[in-house]
XYZ file of C-alpha atoms in Angstrom:
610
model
C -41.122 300.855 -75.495
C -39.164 298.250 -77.849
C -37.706 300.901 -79.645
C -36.398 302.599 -76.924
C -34.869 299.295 -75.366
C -33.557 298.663 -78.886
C -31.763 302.191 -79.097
C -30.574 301.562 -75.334
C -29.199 298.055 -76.592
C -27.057 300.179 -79.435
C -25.482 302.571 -77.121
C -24.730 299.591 -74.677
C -22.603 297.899 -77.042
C -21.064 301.053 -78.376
C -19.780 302.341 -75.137
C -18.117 298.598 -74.964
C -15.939 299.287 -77.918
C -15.241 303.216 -76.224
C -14.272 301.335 -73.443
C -12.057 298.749 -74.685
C -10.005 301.444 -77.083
C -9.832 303.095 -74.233
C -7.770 300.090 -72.162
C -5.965 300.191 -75.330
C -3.669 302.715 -74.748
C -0.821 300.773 -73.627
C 0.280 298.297 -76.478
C 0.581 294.869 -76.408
C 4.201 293.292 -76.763
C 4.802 289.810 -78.561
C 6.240 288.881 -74.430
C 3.290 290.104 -73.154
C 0.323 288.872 -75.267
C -0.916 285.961 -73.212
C -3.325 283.859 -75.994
C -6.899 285.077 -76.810
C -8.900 282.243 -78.204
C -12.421 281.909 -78.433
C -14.927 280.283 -80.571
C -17.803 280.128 -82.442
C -20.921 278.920 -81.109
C -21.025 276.068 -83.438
C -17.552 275.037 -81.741
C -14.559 275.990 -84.656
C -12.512 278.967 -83.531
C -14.337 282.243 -84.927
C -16.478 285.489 -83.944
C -20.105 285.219 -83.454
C -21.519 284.993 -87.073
C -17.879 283.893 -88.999
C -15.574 281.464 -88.790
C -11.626 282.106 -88.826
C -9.179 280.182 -90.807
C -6.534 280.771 -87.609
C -5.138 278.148 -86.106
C -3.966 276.872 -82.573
C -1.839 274.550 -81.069
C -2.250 270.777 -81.185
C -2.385 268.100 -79.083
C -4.471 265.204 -77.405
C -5.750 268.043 -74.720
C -5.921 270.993 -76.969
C -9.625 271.331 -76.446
C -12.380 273.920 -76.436
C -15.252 274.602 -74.830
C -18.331 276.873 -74.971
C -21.698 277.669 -73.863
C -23.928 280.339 -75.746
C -27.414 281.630 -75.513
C -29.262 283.862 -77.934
C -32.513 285.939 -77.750
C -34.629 287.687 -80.383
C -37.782 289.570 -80.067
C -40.170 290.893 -83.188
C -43.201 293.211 -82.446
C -46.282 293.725 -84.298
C -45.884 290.311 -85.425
C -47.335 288.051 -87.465
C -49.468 290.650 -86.354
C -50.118 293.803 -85.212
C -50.290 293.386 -81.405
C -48.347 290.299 -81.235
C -44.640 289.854 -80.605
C -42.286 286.801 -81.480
C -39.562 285.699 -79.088
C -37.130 282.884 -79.572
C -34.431 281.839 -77.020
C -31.489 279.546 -77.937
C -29.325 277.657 -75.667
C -25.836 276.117 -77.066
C -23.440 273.935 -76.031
C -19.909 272.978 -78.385
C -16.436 271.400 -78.255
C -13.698 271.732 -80.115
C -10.628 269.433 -80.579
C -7.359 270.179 -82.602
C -5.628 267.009 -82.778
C -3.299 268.096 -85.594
C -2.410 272.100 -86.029
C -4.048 271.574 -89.496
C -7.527 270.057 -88.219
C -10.318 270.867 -86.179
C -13.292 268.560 -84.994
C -16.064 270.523 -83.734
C -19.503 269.781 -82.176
C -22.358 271.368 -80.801
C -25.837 270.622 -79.168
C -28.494 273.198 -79.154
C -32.277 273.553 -78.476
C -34.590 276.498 -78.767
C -38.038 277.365 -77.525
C -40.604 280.393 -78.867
C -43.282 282.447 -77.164
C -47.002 281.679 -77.441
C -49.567 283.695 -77.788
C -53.019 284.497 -79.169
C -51.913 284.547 -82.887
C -48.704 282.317 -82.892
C -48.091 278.579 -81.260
C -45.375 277.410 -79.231
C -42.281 275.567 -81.065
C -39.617 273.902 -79.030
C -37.209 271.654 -80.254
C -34.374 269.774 -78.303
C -31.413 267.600 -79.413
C -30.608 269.352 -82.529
C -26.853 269.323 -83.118
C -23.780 270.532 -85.539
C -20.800 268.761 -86.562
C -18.052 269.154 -88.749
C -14.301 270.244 -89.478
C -12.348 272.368 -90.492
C -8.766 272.373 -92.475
C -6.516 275.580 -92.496
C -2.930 276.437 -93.062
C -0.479 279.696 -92.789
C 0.170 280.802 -96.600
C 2.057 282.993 -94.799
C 3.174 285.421 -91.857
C -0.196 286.765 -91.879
C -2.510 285.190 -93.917
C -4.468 281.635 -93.080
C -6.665 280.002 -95.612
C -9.061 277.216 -95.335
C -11.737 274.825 -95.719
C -14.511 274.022 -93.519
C -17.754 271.723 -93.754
C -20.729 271.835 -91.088
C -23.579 269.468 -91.003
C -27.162 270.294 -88.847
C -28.914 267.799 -87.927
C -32.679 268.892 -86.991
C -35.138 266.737 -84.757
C -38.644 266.104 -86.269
C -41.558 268.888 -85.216
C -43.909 265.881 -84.376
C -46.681 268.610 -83.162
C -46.981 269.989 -86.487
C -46.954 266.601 -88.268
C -43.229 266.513 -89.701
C -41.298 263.507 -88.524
C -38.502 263.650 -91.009
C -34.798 264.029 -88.937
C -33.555 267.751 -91.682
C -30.089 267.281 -92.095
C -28.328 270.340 -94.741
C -24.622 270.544 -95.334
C -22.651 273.511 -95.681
C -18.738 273.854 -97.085
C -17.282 276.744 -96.366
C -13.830 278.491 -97.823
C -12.388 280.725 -95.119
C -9.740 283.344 -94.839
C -7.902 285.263 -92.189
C -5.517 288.218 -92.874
C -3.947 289.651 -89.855
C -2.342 293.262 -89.570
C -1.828 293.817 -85.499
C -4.166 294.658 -83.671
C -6.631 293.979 -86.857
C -7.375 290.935 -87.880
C -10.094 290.484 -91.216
C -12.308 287.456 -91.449
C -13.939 286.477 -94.529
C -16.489 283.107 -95.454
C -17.823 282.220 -98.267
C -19.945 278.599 -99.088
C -22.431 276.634 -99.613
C -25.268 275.426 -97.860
C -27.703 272.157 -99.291
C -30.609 273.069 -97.145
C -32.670 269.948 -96.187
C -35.512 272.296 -94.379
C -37.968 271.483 -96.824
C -40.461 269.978 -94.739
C -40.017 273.503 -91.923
C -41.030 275.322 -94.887
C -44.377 273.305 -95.291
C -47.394 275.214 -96.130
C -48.953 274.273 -92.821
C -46.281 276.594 -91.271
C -46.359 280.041 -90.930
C -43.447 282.452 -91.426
C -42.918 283.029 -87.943
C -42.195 279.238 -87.808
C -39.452 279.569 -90.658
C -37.847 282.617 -88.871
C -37.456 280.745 -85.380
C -36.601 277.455 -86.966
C -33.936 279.649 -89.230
C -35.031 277.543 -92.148
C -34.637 278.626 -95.572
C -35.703 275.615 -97.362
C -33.822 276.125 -100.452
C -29.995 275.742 -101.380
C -28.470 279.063 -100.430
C -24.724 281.129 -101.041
C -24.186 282.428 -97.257
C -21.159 283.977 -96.303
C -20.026 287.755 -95.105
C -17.124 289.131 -94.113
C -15.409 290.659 -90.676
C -13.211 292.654 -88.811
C -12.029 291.878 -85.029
C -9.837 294.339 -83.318
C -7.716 293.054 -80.505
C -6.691 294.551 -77.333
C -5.072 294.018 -74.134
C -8.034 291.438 -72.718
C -10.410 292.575 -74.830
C -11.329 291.755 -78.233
C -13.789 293.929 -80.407
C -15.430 292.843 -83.710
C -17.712 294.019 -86.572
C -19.073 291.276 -89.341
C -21.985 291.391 -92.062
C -23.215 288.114 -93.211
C -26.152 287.344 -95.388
C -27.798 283.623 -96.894
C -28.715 284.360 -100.538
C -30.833 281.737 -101.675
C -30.369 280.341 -105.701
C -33.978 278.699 -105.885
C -36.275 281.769 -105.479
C -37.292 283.781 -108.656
C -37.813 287.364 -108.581
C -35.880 288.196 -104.718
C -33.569 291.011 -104.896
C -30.280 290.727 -102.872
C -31.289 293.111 -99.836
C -34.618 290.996 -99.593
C -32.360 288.056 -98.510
C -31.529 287.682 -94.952
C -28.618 289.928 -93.921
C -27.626 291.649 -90.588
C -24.566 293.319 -88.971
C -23.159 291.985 -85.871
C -21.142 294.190 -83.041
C -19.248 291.777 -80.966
C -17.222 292.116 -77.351
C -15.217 289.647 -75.746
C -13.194 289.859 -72.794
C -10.619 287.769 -71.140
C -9.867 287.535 -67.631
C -6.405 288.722 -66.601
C -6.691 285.794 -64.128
C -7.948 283.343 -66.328
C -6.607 284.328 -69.886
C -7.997 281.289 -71.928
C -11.562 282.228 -70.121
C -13.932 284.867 -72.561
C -16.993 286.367 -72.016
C -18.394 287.255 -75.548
C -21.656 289.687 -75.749
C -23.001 290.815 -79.066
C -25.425 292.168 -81.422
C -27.087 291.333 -84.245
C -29.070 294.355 -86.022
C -31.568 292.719 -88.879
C -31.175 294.841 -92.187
C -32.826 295.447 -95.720
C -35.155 292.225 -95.698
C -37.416 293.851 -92.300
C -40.390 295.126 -94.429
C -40.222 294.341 -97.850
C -43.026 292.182 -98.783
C -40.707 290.099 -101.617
C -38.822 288.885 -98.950
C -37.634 285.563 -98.285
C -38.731 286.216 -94.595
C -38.622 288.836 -92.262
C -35.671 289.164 -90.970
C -34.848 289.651 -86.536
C -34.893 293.324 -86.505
C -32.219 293.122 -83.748
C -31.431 289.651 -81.933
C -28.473 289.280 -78.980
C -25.836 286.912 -78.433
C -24.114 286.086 -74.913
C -21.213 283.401 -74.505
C -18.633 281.561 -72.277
C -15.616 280.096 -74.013
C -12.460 278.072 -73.030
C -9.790 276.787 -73.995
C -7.335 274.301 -72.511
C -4.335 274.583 -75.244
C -2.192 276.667 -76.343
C -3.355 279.588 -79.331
C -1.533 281.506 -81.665
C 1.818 282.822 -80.314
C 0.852 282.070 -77.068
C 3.770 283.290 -74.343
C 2.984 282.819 -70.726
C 4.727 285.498 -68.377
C 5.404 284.476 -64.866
C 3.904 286.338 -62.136
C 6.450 286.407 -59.853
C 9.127 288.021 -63.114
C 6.866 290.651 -64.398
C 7.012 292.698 -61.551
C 11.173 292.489 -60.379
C 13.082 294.773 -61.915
C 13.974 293.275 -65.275
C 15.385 293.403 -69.294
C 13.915 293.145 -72.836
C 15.536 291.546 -75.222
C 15.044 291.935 -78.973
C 16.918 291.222 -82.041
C 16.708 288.946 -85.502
C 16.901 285.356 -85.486
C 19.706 285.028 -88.912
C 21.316 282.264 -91.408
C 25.131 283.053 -90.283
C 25.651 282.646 -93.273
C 23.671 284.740 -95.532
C 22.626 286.478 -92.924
C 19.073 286.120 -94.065
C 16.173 286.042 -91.422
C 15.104 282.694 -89.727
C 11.134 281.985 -88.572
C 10.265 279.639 -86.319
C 13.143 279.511 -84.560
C 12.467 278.228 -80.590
C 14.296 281.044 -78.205
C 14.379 279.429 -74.514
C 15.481 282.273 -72.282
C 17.224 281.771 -68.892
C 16.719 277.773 -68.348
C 12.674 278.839 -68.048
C 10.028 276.496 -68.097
C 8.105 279.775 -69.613
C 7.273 278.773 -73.100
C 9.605 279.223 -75.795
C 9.750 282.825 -77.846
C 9.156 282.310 -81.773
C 10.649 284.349 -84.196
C 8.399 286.160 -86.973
C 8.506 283.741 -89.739
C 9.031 286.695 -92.623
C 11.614 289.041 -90.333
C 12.946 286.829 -87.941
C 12.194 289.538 -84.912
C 11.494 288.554 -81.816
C 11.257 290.367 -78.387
C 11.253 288.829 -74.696
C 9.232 288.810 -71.890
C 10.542 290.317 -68.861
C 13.633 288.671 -67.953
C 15.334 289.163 -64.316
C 18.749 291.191 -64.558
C 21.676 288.948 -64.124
C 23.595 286.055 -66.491
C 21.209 284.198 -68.671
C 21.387 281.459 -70.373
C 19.821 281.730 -74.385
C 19.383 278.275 -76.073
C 17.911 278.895 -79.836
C 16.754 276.239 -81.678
C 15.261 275.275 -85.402
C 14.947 272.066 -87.152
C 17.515 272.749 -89.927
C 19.970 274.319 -87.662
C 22.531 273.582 -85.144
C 21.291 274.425 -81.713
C 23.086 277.874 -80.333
C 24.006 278.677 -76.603
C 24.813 281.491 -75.435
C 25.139 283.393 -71.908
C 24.145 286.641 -72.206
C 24.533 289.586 -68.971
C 21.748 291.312 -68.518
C 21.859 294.881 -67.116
C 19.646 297.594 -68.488
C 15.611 297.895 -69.346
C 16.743 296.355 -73.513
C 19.398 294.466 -74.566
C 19.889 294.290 -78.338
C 21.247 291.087 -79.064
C 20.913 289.578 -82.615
C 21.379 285.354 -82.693
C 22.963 283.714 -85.882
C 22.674 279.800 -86.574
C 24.588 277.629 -88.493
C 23.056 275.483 -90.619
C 23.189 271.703 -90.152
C 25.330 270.040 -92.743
C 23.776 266.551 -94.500
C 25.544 263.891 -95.193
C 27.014 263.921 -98.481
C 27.934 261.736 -101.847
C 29.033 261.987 -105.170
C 27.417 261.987 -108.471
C 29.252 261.250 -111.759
C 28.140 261.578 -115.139
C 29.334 261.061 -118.810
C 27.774 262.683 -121.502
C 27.662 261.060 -125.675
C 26.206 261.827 -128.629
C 24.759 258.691 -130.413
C 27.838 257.461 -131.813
C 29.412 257.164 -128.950
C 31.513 260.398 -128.423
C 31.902 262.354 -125.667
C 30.188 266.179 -126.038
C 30.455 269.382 -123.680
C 26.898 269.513 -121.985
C 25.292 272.133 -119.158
C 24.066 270.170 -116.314
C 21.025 271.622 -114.546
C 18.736 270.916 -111.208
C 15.367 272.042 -112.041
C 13.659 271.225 -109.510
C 16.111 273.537 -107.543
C 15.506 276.677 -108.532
C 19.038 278.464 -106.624
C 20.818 275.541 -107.936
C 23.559 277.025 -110.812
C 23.623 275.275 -113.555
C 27.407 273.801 -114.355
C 29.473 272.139 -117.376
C 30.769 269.325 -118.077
C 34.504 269.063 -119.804
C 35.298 268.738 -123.309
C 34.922 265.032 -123.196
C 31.846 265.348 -121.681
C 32.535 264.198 -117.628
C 31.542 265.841 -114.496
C 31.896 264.841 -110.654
C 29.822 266.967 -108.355
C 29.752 266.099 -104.717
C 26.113 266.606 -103.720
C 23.719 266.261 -99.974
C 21.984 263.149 -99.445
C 18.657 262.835 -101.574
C 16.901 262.234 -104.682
C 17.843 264.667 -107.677
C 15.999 265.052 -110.924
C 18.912 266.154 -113.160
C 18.864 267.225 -116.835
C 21.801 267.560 -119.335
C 21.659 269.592 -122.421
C 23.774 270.338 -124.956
C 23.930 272.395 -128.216
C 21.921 270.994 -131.471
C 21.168 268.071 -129.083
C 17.603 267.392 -127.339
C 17.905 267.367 -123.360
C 17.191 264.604 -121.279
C 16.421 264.395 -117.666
C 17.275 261.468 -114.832
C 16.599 261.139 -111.668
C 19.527 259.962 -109.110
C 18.997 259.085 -105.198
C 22.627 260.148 -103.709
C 23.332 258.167 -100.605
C 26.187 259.237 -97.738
C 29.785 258.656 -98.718
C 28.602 256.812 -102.025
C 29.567 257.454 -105.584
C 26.615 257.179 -107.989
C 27.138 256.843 -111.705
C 24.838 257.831 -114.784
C 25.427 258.224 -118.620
C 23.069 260.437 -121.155
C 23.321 259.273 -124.672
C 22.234 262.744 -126.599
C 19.996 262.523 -129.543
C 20.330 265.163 -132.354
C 17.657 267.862 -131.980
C 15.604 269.119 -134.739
C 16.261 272.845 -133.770
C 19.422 275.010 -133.555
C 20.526 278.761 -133.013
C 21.931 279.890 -135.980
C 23.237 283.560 -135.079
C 19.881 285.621 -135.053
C 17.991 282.225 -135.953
C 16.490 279.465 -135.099
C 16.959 276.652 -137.417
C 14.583 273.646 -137.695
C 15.724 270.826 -139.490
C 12.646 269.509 -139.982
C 9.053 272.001 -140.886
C 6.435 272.590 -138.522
C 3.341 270.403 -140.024
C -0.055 271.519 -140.327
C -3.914 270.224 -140.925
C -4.490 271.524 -145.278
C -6.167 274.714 -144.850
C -5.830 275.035 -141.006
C -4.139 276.653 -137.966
C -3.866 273.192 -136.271
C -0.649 271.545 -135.604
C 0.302 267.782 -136.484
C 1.557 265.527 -133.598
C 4.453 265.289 -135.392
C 5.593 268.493 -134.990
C 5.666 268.864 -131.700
C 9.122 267.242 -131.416
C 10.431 270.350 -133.648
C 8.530 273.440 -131.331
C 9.781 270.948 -128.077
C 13.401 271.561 -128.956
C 12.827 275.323 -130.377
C 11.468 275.862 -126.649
C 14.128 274.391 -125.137
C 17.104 276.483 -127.090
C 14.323 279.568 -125.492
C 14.783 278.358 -122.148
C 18.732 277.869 -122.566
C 19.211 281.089 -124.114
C 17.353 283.564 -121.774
C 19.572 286.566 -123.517
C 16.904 286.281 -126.175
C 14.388 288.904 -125.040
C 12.635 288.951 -128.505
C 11.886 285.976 -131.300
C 9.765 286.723 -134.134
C 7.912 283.461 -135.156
C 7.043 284.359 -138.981
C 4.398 281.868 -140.615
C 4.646 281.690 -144.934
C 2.350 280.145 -147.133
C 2.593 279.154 -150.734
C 0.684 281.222 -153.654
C -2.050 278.960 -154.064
C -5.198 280.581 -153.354
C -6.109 284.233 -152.227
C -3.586 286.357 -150.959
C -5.370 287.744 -148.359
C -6.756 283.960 -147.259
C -2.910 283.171 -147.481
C -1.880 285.762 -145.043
C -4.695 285.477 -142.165
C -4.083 281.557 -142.660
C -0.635 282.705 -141.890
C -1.316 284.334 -139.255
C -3.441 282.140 -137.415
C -0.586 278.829 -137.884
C 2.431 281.842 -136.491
C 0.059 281.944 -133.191
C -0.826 278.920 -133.156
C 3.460 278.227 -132.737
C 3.618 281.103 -130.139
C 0.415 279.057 -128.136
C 2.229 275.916 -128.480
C 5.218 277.616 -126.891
C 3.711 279.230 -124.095
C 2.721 276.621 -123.273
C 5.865 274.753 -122.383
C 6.665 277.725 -120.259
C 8.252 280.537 -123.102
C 7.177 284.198 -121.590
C 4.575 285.217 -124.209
C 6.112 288.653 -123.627
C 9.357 286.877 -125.775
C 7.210 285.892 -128.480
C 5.681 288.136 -131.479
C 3.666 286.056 -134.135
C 3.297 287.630 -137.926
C 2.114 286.379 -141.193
C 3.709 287.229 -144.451
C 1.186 284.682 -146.440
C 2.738 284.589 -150.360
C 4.824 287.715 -150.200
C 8.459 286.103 -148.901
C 8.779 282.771 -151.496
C 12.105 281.065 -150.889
C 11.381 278.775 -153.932
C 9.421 278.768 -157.558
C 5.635 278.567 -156.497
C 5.293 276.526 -160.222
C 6.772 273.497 -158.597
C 5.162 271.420 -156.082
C 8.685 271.446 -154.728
C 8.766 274.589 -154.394
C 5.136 275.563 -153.200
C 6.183 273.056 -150.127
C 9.583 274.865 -149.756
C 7.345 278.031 -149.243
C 4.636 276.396 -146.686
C 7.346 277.401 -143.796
C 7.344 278.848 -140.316
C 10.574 280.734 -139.397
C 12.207 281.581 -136.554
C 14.036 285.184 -136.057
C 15.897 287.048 -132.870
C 14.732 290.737 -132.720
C 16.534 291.707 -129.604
C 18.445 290.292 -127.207
């Protein structure tokens, strides 16, 4: 009899994603998606067993609310001839006070069967709390963090009067490709169920408390479809516990859950959430942690008085008069590069503003009655366009380009000396703008450069000279004034080398470089970083002939990559750099002097390609 209900419950839920594929048919529009948010029975926004890293609109009112109940049933035990039933019932809220942040909370209590073999557990006034963190890496990927805390009350029938409370962090993820979105978690719970897993309680007691009792990895990952009021979802997510010894991943507790949710034409923040949860490898096997539900359902009520992701609200009374699409790019008039985010107010409506896609700039209308309209596009770093466009036509393809706002400006003016006092040609540079040019300064070393309002972290350079960086706060209609007094540098480029004035140092007998040299290798990576031409510097490393001559060479070696290290590390491409070591066989000097024998002890720098 169980299996056949469980095989009936199977088919149920399968001809509920049939059906909503089905309803499918006709796709969604970005004017005509009305927002689908629903949430996680612990309260943050998420499908039944994961949490998403989306996020919605914020605001003092931009709250959620749910109510869930769940249900599992286990025959033939704890044994044969007895079945285990839990129920859960679930209340949460949610509150986004910042588009960042979620609080979330939930209150839950649960109650089990009794029988011959098993007693009854009930518990009331448990609860979850916690937060979670997200942002929009980009047009379709959210990351995040989130923590939970559950707070257990005491089982005062079976002698445990300790309050459990185990914390959980979670990472979270969310990739979206429309309809699809994918769902991933990943964290880690400090279980405080010791006590649940006393030896005076029985398995069953563990399973319908859902206590591990031991630190555990959970996580599992997701896929949600979404339709026209309907969303479907698939998600696999396991607890693996670290403590144990001798438990096998599958013997862990793992299922699969099928998920439906569906949302109300008339009340589109409303959802109605059914699901599934089919228990997997961990059902029999006698190493298991427990015995996992072999099935177990999930029914909820969400909703949500905000505003969700891309959230457009058509107008009853529009959608069905006779009426015009719009679509087009939102661009820099510019560069004619795309805009995102930018607000697009159609007609004087109080309809919520259109946003357009933050990598392409595309956007697309709802409905809009034929006749003159009135367009009013808007985005924080641009000047607000107007424009009246005639609509006539189903689609009107009508492309919107904004100027950008222009900042107050000042005026920076530098001088440029070597340390005697004389003025010297120097490139001045912005690197902490990376589409900033870099520009020169005259032969007496003077430049005037009219620049926005802001700070500016500004560094001169100059050949055979070692840079130096300032940083200048330009203020509207001012003229600020700075002076760099160049030191020599220790490094030049000498045709197809690079000259060091003074040797690269190293510990006797070792690969490791002195302090002192790090001046040197500082200025040979800066003439790198000037002179990007150079695709290709051999950094050769010579010893003296004291010794072995293989020693000689791998010692060689080792101080030529120790160099390249040091370089990479102040940002060279390793791909520029090629370390080799000649050891004794490339003297410059008599190795019978201790002149010489230093003169040898050399690292050289040579341009292979440029």
């Amino acid at each position: 009899m169980h299996k056949h209900r469980f095989i009936f419950f199977i088919l149920a839920i399968c001809n509920f994603w049939i059906f909503g594929l089905a309803k499918a048919q006709e796709a969604m529009t970005v004017g005509e998606k009305e927002s689908q948010v629903a949430f996680h029975s612990h309260g943050p926004l998420g499908l039944f067993s994961l949490f998403s890293a989306e996020r919605v609109a914020s605001g003092p009112f931009s709250i959620g609310v749910a109510l869930y109940a769940d249900y599992f049933f286990l025959n033939d035990f704890p044994v044969n001839g007895t079945d285990s039933e839990r129920a859960v019932g679930r209340a949460s809220l949610n509150w986004t006070p910042k588009q960042n942040l979620e609080f979330f909370f939930s209150g839950w209590a649960l109650s089990s069967n009794q029988s011959d073999a098993t007693s009854l557990i009930q518990q009331v006034g448990n609860i979850n709390f916690g937060f979670k963190w997200a942002e929009d890496l980009s047009g379709t990927w959210s990351a995040g963090v989130l923590y939970e805390g559950d707070l257990r009350r005491p089982l005062y029938d079976r002698g445990l009067t300790n309050y459990p409370l185990s914390h959980t962090g979670f990472i979270v993820t969310t990739l979206r490709f429309t309809p699809i979105k994918l769902h991933a978690n990943l964290g880690f719970r400090l279980d405080d169920t010791q006590d649940y897993a006393h030896p005076a309680l029985t398995e069953k007691d563990a399973i319908l408390l859902e206590a591990l009792g031991e630190n555990a990895i959970v996580g599992g990952v997701g896929m949600e479809v979404l339709l026209k009021r309907v969303n479907l979802s698939v998600e696999y997510s396991t607890e693996q516990t670290i403590q144990t010894a001798n438990i096998d991943y599958l013997d862990h507790p793992q299922r699969v859950t099928l998920g439906f949710r569906y949302f109300p034409h008339a009340y589109p923040k409303l959802s109605f959430g059914f699901a599934a949860d089919i228990g997997m490898f961990a059902t029999r096997n006698a190493t298991r942690i427990y015995k996992e539900p072999k099935y177990a359902f999930q029914a909820g009520i969400t909703y949500y008085t905000g505003r969700g992701p891309q959230e457009v609200v058509v107008p009853e009374s529009t959608s069905k008069l006779e009426n015009t699409i719009v679509i087009g790019k939102v661009l820099d008039a510019k560069t004619e590069k795309p805009i995102g985010h930018a607000q697009i107010n159609f007609c004087n409506s109080s309809v919520s503003p259109i946003l357009s896609d933050p990598d392409t700039g595309l956007f697309k209308s709802y409905p809009l009655r034929k006749g003159d309209c009135l367009v009013k596009v808007a985005h924080p770093d641009y000047d607000e366009l107007e424009m009246t466009l005639s609509l006539d036509g189903p689609e009107l393809v009508q492309d919107f380009k904004l100027v950008r706002q222009s900042a107050p400006q000042g005026f920076l003016s530098l001088s440029i000396k070597d340390t005697e006092g004389q003025g010297i040609m120097a490139d001045i540079a912005f690197p902490q703008i990376p589409s900033a040019q870099t520009v020169k300064t005259n032969l007496q070393g003077n430049i005037r450069m009219r620049l926005p309002e802001g700070k500016y972290l500004v560094e001169v350079r100059a050949e055979g000279k070692r840079s130096e960086q300032k940083i200048f706060e330009i203020i509207a209609n001012s003229d600020v004034e700075g002076e760099y007094i160049l030191a020599d540098g220790s490094a030049r480029l000498d045709n197809e080398k690079i000259v060091i004035t003074r040797q690269v140092q190293f510990a006797p007998g070792k690969a490791n470089i002195r302090e002192e040299s790090e001046v040197t290798l500082d200025d040979v990576a800066n003439i790198l970083q000037e002179h990007t031409e150079i695709k290709k510097l051999e950094v050769g490393g010579h010893t003296d002939a004291t010794g072995s001559a293989v020693l000689n060479k791998r010692l060689s070696q080792r101080r030529a990559q120790a160099v390249v290290n040091y370089l990479v590390g102040k940002g060279i491409s390793r791909g520029r750099l090629v370390a080799i070591g000649f050891g004794q066989d490339k003297p410059i000097a008599s190795n019978a002097t201790p002149e010489g024998r230093y003169a040898n002890r050399r690292v050289e720098f040579r341009v292979i390609s440029r």
